[in-house]
Coordinates of C-alpha atoms in Angstrom, one line a residue:
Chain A
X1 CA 59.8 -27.9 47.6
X2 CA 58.1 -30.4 45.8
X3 CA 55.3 -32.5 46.3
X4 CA 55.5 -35.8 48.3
X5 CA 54.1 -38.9 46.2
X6 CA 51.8 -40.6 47.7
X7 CA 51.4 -44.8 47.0
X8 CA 48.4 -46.9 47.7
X9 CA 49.1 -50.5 47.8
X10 CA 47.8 -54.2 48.5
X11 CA 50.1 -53.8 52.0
X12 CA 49.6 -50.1 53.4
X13 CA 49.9 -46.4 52.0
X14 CA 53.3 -44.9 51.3
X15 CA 54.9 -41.4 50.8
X16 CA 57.7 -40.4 49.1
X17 CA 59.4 -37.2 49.7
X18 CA 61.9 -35.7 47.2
X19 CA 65.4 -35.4 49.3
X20 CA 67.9 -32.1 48.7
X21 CA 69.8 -34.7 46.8
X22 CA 67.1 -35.9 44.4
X23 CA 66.3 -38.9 45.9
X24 CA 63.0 -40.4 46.4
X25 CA 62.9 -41.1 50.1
X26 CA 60.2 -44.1 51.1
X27 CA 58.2 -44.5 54.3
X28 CA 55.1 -46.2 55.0
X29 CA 52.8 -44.1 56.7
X30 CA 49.6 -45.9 57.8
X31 CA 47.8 -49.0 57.3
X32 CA 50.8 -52.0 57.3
X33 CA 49.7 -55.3 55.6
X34 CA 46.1 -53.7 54.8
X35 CA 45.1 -53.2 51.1
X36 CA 44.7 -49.4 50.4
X37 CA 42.3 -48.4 47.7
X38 CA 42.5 -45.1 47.3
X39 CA 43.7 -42.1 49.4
X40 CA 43.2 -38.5 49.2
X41 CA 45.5 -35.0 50.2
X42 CA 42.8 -32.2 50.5
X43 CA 44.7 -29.0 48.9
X44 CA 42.1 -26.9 51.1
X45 CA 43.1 -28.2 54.5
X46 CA 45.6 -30.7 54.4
X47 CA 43.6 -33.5 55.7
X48 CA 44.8 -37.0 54.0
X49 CA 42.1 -39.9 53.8
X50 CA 43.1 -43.2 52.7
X51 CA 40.5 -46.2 51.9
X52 CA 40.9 -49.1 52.9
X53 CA 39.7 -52.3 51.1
X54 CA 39.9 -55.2 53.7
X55 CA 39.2 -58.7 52.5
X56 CA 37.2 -59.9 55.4
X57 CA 35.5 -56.9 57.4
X58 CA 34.7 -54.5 54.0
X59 CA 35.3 -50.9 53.3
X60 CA 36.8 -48.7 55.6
X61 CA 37.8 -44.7 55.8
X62 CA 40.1 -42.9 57.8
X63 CA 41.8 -39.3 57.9
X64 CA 44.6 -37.6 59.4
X65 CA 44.8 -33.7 60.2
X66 CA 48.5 -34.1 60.7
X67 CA 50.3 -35.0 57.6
X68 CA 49.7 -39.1 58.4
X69 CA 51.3 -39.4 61.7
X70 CA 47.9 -40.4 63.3
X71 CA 44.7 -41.6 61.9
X72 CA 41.2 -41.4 62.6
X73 CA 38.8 -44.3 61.4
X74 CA 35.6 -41.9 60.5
X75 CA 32.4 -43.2 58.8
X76 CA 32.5 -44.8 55.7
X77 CA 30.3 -44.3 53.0
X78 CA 27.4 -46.7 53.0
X79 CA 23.7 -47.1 51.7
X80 CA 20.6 -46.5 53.6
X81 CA 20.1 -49.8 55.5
X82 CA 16.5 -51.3 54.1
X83 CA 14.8 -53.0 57.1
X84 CA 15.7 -56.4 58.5
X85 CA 14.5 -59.9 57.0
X86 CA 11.0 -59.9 58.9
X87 CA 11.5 -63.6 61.1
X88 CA 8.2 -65.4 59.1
X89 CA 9.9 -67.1 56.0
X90 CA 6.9 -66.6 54.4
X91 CA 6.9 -62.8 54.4
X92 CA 10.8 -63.0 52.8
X93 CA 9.6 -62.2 49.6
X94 CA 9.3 -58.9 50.9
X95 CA 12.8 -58.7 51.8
X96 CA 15.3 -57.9 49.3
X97 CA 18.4 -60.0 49.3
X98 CA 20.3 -57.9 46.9
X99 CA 19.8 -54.9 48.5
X100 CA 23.2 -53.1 47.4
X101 CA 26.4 -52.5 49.8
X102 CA 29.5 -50.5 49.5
X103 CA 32.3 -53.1 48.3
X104 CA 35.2 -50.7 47.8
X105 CA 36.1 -47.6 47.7
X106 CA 37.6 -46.3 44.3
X107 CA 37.9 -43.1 43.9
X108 CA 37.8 -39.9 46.5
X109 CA 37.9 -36.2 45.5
X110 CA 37.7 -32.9 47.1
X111 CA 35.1 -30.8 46.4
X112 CA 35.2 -27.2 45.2
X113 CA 37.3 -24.2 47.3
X114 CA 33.8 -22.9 47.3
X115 CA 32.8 -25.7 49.8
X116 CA 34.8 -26.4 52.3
X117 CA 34.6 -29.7 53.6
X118 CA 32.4 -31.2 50.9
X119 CA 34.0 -34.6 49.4
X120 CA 33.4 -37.3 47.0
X121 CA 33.3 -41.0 47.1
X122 CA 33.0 -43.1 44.6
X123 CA 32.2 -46.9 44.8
X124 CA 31.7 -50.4 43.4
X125 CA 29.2 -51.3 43.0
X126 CA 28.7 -47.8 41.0
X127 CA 27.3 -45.6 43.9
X128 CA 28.6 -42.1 44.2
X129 CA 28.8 -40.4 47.7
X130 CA 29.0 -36.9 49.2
X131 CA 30.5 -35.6 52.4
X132 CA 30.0 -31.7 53.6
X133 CA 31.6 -32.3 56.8
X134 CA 35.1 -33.7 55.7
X135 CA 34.0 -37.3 56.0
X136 CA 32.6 -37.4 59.5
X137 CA 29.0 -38.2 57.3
X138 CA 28.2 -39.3 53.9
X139 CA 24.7 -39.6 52.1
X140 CA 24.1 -41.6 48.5
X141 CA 23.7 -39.7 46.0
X142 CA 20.5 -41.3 45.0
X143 CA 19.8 -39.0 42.1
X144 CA 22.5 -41.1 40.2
X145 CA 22.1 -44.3 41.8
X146 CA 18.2 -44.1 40.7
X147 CA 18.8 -43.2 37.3
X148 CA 17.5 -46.2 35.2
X149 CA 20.4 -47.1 32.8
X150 CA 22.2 -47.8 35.8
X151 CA 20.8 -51.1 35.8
X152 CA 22.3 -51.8 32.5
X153 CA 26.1 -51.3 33.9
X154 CA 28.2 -53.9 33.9
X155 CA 31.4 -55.2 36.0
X156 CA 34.4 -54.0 34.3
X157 CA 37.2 -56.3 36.4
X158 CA 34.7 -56.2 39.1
X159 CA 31.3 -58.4 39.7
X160 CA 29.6 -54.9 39.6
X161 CA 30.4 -51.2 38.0
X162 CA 32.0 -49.0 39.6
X163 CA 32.9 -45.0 39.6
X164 CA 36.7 -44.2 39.7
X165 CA 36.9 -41.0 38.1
X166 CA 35.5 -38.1 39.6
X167 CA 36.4 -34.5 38.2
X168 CA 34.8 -31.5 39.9
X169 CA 35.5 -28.4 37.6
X170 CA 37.9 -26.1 39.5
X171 CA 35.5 -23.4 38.6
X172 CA 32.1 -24.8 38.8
X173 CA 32.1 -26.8 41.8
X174 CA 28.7 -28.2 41.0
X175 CA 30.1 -29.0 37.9
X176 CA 30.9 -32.8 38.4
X177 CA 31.9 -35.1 35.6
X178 CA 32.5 -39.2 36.7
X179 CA 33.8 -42.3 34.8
X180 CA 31.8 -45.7 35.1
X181 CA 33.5 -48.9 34.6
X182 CA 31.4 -50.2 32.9
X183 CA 28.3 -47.3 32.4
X184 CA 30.0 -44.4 30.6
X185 CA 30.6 -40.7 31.4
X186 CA 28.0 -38.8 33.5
X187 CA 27.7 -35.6 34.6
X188 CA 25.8 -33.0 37.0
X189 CA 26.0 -29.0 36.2
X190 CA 23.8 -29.2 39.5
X191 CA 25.6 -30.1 42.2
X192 CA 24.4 -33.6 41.6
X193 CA 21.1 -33.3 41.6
X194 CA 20.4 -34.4 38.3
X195 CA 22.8 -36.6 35.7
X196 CA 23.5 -36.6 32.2
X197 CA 24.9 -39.1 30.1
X198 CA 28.0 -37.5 28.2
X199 CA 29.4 -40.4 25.8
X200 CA 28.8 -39.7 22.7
X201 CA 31.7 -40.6 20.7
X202 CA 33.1 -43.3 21.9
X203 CA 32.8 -47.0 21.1
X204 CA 32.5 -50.4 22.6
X205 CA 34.1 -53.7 20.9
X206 CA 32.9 -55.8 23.6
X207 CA 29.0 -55.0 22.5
X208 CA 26.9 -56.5 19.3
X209 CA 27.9 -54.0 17.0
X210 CA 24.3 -52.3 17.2
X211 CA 25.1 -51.3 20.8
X212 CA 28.6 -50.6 20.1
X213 CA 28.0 -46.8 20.3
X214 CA 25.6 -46.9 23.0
X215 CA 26.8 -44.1 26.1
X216 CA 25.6 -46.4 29.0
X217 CA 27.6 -49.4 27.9
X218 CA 31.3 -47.5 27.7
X219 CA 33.9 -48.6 29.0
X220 CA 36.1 -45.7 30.3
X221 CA 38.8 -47.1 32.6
X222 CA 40.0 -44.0 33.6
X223 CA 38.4 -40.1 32.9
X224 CA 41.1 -37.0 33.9
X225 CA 40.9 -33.5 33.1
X226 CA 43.3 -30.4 31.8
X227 CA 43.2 -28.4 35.4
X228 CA 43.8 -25.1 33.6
X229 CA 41.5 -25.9 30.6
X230 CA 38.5 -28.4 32.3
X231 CA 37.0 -28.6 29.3
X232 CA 40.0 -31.2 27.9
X233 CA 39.4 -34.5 28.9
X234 CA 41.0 -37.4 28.3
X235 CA 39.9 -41.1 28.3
X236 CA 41.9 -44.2 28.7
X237 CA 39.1 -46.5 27.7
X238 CA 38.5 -50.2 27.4
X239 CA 39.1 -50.9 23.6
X240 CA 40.8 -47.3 22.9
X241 CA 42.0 -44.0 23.5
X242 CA 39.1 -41.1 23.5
X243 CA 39.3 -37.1 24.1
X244 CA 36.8 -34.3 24.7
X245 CA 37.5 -30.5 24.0
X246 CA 33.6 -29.7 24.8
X247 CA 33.2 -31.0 28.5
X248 CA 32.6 -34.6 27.2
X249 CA 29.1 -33.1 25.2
X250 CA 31.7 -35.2 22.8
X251 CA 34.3 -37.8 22.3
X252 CA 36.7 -38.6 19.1
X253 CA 38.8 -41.4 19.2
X254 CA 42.5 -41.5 19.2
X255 CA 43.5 -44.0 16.5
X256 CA 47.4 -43.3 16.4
X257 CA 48.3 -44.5 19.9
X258 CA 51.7 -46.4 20.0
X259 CA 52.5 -49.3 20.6
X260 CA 49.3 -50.4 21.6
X261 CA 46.1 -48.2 22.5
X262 CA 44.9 -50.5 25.5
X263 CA 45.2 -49.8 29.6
X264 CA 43.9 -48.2 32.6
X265 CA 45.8 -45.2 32.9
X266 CA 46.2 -41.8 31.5
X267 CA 47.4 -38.5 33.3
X268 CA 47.0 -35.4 31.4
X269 CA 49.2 -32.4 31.9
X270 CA 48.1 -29.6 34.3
X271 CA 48.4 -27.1 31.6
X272 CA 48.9 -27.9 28.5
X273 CA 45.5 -29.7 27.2
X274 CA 47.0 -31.4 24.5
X275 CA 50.2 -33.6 26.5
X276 CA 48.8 -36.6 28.3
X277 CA 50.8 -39.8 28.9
X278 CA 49.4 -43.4 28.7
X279 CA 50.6 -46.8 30.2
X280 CA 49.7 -49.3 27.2
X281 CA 49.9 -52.7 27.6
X282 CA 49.1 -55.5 25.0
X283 CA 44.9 -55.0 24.3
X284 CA 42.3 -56.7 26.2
X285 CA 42.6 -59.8 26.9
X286 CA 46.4 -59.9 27.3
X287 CA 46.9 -57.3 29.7
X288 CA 50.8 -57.4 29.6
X289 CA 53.9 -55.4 28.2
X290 CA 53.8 -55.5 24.7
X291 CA 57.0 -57.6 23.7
X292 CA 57.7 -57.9 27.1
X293 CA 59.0 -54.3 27.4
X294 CA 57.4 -51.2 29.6
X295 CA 56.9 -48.4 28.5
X296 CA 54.6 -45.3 28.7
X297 CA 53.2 -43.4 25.8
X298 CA 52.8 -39.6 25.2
X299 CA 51.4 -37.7 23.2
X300 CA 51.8 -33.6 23.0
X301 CA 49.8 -33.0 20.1
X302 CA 46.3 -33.8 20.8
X303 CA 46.6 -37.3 19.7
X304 CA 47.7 -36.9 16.1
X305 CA 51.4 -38.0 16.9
X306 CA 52.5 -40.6 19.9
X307 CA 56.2 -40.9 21.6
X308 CA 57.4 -44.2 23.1
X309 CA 58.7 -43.5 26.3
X310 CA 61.0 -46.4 27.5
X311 CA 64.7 -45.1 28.8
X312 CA 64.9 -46.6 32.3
X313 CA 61.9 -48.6 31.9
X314 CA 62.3 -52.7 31.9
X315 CA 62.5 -53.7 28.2
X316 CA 62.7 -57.6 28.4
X317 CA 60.8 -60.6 30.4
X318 CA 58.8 -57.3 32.1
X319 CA 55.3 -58.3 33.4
X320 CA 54.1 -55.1 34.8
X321 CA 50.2 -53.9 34.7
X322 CA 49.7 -50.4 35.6
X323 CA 46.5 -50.1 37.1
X324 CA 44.1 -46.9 36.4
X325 CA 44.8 -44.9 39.0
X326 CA 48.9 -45.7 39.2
X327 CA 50.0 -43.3 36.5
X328 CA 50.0 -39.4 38.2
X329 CA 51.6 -36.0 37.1
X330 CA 52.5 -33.2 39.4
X331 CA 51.8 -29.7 39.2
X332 CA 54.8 -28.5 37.2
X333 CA 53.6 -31.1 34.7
X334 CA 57.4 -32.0 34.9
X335 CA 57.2 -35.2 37.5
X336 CA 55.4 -38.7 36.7
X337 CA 55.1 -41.0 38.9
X338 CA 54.1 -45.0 37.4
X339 CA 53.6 -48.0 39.7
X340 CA 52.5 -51.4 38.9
X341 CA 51.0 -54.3 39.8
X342 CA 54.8 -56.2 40.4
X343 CA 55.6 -53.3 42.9
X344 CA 57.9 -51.3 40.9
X345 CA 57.6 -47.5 41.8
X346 CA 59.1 -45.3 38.6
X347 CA 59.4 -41.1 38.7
X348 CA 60.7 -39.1 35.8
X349 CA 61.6 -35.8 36.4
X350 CA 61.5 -34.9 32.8
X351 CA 58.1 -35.0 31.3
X352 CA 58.3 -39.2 31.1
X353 CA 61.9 -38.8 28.5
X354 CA 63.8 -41.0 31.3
X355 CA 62.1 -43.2 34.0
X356 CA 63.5 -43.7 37.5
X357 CA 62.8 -47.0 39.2
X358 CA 62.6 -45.7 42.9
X359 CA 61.6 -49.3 44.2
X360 CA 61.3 -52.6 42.9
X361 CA 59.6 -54.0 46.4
X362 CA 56.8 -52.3 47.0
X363 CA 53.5 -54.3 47.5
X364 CA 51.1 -54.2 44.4
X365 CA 50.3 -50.6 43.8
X366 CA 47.1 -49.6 43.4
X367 CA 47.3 -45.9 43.1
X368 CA 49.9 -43.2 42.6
X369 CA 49.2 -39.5 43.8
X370 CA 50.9 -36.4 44.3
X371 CA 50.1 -34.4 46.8
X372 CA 48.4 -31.2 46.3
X373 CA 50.8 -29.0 48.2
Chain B
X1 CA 23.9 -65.6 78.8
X2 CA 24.9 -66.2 75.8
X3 CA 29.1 -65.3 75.8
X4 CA 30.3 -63.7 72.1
X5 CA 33.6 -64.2 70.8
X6 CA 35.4 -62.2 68.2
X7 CA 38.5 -63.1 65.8
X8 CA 41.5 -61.6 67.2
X9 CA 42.0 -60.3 63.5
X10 CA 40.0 -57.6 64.7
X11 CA 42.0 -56.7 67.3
X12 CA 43.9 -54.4 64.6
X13 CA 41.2 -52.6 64.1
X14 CA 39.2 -52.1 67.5
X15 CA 39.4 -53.3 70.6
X16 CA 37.1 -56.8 70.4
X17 CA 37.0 -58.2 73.9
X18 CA 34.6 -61.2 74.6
X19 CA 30.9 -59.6 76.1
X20 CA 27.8 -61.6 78.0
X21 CA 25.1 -60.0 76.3
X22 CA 21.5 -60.8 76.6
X23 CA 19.6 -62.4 73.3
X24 CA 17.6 -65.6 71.9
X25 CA 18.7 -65.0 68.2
X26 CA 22.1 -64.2 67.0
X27 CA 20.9 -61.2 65.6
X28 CA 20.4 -59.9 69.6
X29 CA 23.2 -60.9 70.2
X30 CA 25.3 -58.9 68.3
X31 CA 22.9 -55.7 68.9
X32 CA 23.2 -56.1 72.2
X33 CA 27.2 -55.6 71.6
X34 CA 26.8 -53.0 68.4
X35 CA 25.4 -50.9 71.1
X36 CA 28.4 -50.9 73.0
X37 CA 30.8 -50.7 70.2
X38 CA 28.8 -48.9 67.5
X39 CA 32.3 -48.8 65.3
X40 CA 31.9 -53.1 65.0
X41 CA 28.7 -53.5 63.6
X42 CA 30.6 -52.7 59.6
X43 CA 33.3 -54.9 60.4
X44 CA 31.1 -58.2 60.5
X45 CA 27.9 -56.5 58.8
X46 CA 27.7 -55.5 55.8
X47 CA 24.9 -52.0 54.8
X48 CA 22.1 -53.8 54.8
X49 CA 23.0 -55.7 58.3
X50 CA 23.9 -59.3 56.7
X51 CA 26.7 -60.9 57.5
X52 CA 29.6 -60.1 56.0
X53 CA 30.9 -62.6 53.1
X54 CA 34.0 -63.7 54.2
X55 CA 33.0 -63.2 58.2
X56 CA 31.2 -66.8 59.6
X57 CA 29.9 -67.0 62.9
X58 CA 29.4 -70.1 65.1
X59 CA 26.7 -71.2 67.7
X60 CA 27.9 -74.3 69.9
X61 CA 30.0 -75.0 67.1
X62 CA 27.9 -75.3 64.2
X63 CA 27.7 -72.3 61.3
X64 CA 24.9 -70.1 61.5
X65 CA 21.8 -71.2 58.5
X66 CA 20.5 -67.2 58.2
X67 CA 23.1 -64.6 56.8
X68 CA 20.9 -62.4 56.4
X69 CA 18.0 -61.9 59.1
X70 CA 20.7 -63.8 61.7
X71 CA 17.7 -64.9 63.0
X72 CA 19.6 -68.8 64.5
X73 CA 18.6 -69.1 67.7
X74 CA 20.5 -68.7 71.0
X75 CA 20.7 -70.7 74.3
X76 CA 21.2 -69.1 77.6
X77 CA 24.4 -70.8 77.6
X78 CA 25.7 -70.5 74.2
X79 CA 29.4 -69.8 73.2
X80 CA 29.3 -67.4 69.9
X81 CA 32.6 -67.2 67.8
X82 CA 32.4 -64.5 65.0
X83 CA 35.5 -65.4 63.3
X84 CA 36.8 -64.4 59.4
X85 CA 36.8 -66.8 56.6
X86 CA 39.5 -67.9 55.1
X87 CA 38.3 -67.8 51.6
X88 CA 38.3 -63.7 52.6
X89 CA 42.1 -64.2 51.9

């Protein structure tokens, strides 16, 4: 059986299951008309979470223990409340206006099989959460948020940073690795109770050159990791392509990408280190199809050589921007999954050498994920 | 007693039905309700307890001055709307 697909969008969170016939069969299965940030399938007991990103009343979580037929609003990650505004204006100055708030939730990981319950948030404006109790509580992680480059991050999109990668070593649970747009690649070998900076290598255009190569100021849109072999990472970054082999103690930047080395996406097959796919789109400060044309990119190599993947894929007057978390591979390494900001849904069942286009009508997609059973 | 009234946007959410609560200042107001319904306070507050960007609220009418401490005050008799803003979308 495989793996249902699971869509977060602008209007609600769908599924897809795979029909005997090879069909993709849609359903919407929570959260109608509400924008969906990010959503979740724990592998260790089949609880789903989906964020939910509402314009006027903030942040909000919610879970199911029964495969999305009913859903539980459960507490959402949020910082330690600092005392109220005292009521004499002239003792304001103790009160600090910009004392931070959870904006969104972008990005939500399981922890290790070693810890049951244990889960991840992370947020803009760039904090990074941690459940042990499947989301019924959450605490800051204040050894990141209290590190002092964080003040140097920057919005990357967003007025403020934010974390939307998280990798947790399927090994080394403690072993956490997470992507800040814009404040580089940190990691914890302690459970997260102390961070490194790991981004050395790569490069920022957007900086005066004699900050280009700084590690707090990268912009990695989108950080994933080889599930068999950890250590291989990929990054979809602002201004280029980077890879690790080392755990991120190092980046090297991928010059050959075709046609174009910009987006937000990248998926990197489960096994097989060196085949990752890509969603390029024309650099910067263009954001759309090169030409007009969709297409993915993939590479199976390591970088040296890039294939343009565009059978079944929109190749004129095509708009689409795939977003950073809208580009997924199953756990065959077989299956894809694209979605894009127009609300077309593609699947290839062959590795990304023909694309499906499943819908055309789906609400702007924010996030594409197969399900982990 | 100041009367409270909530947006039936909520409504989608949680149930939101008009309360009496006692309170001189907005910000007793809506304690006095958070207690009942601990689930609304992050709907129209945000971490830190300020209101919520794109949520206003309305004494008699007129737009609450203090986002943040919510310290406008409140008549025995006031009508309280906490509605959404449009500019939230």
């Amino acid at each position: 059986m495989t793996a249902p697909l699971y869509v977060s969008t602008r209007k609600g969170l769908f599924r897809l299951r795979r029909s005997a016939w090879g069909t993709w069969e849609i359903q919407c299965i929570g959260f109608l008309a509400e924008p969906v940030s990010m959503m979740l399938e724990d592998a260790r007991d089949g609880a789903l979470y989906a964020a939910l990103h509402l314009g006027h009343f903030g942040a909000k979580l919610h879970r199911s223990r029964d495969a999305g037929r009913t859903w539980t609003e459960i507490a959402t990650p949020a910082f330690p409340n600092q005392p109220a505004p005292p009521a004499d204006p002239a003792a304001r100055p103790a009160y600090n206006p910009e004392a931070p708030s959870v904006q969104m939730i972008w990005s939500l990981e399981a922890g290790g099989a070693d810890e049951p319950g244990a889960l991840w948030a992370g947020t803009i404006p760039g904090a990074l959460f941690r459940s042990g109790d499947g989301g019924d509580s959450w605490s800051l992680n204040q050894a990141l948020w209290d590190r002092p480059e964080r003040k140097a991050w920057l919005g990357g999109g967003y007025d403020l940073p934010g974390i939307h990668s998280i990798l947790v070593h399927p090994r080394e649970s403690r072993r956490v690795t997470v992507g800040v747009s814009i404040g580089g690649v940190w990691v914890t070998a302690d459970g997260g109770a102390s961070w490194h900076l790991r981004s050395d290598g790569m490069r920022a255009e957007y900086m005066p050159p004699e900050l280009a190569h700084e590690g707090n100021v990268q912009d990695p849109h989108r950080l994933v990791a080889c599930r068999a072999r950890p250590d291989h990472l990929w990054a979809q970054h602002h201004n280029g392509i980077f890879r690790s082999v080392d755990g991120s103690a190092s980046w090297t930047e991928i010059t050959t990408a075709q046609p174009s080395g910009f987006g937000f996406a990248v998926a990197v097959h489960p096994t097989d280190p060196d085949t990752a796919w890509f969603a390029p789109a024309q650099k910067d400060e263009k954001r759309v199809p090169v030409e007009g044309k969709v297409v993915a990119s993939r590479t199976r190599d390591g970088g040296r050589t890039f294939e343009v993947l565009r059978r079944g894929l929109p190749q004129e007057h095509a708009y689409d921007l795939v977003y950073r978390h809208a580009l997924d591979v199953n756990a065959s390494g077989e299956i894809l999954a694209m979605g894009s900001t127009t609300g077309n849904l593609w699947i290839s069942e062959n590795g990304g050498d023909v694309w499906d286009c499943v819908s055309h009508y789906l609400p702007p997609i924010y996030a594409v994920r197969f399900g982990a059973i | 007693m100041p009367r409270i009234h909530f947006t039936r946007q909520l409504e989608r959410f949680l149930a939101v039905p008009a309360a009496e609560v006692e309170g001189s200042t907005v910000r007793e107001a809506l304690d006095a309700v958070f207690a009942d319904n601990p689930r609304l306070r992050g709907y129209v507050l945000d971490d830190q307890g300020r209101l919520r960007k794109h949520v206003n609220i309305f004494v008699g009418g007129q737009m609450v001055d203090d986002r943040e401490g919510l310290s406008d005050t409140v008549s025995s008799d006031a009508e309280i709307h906490v509605m959404q803003a449009l500019s939230g979308g």
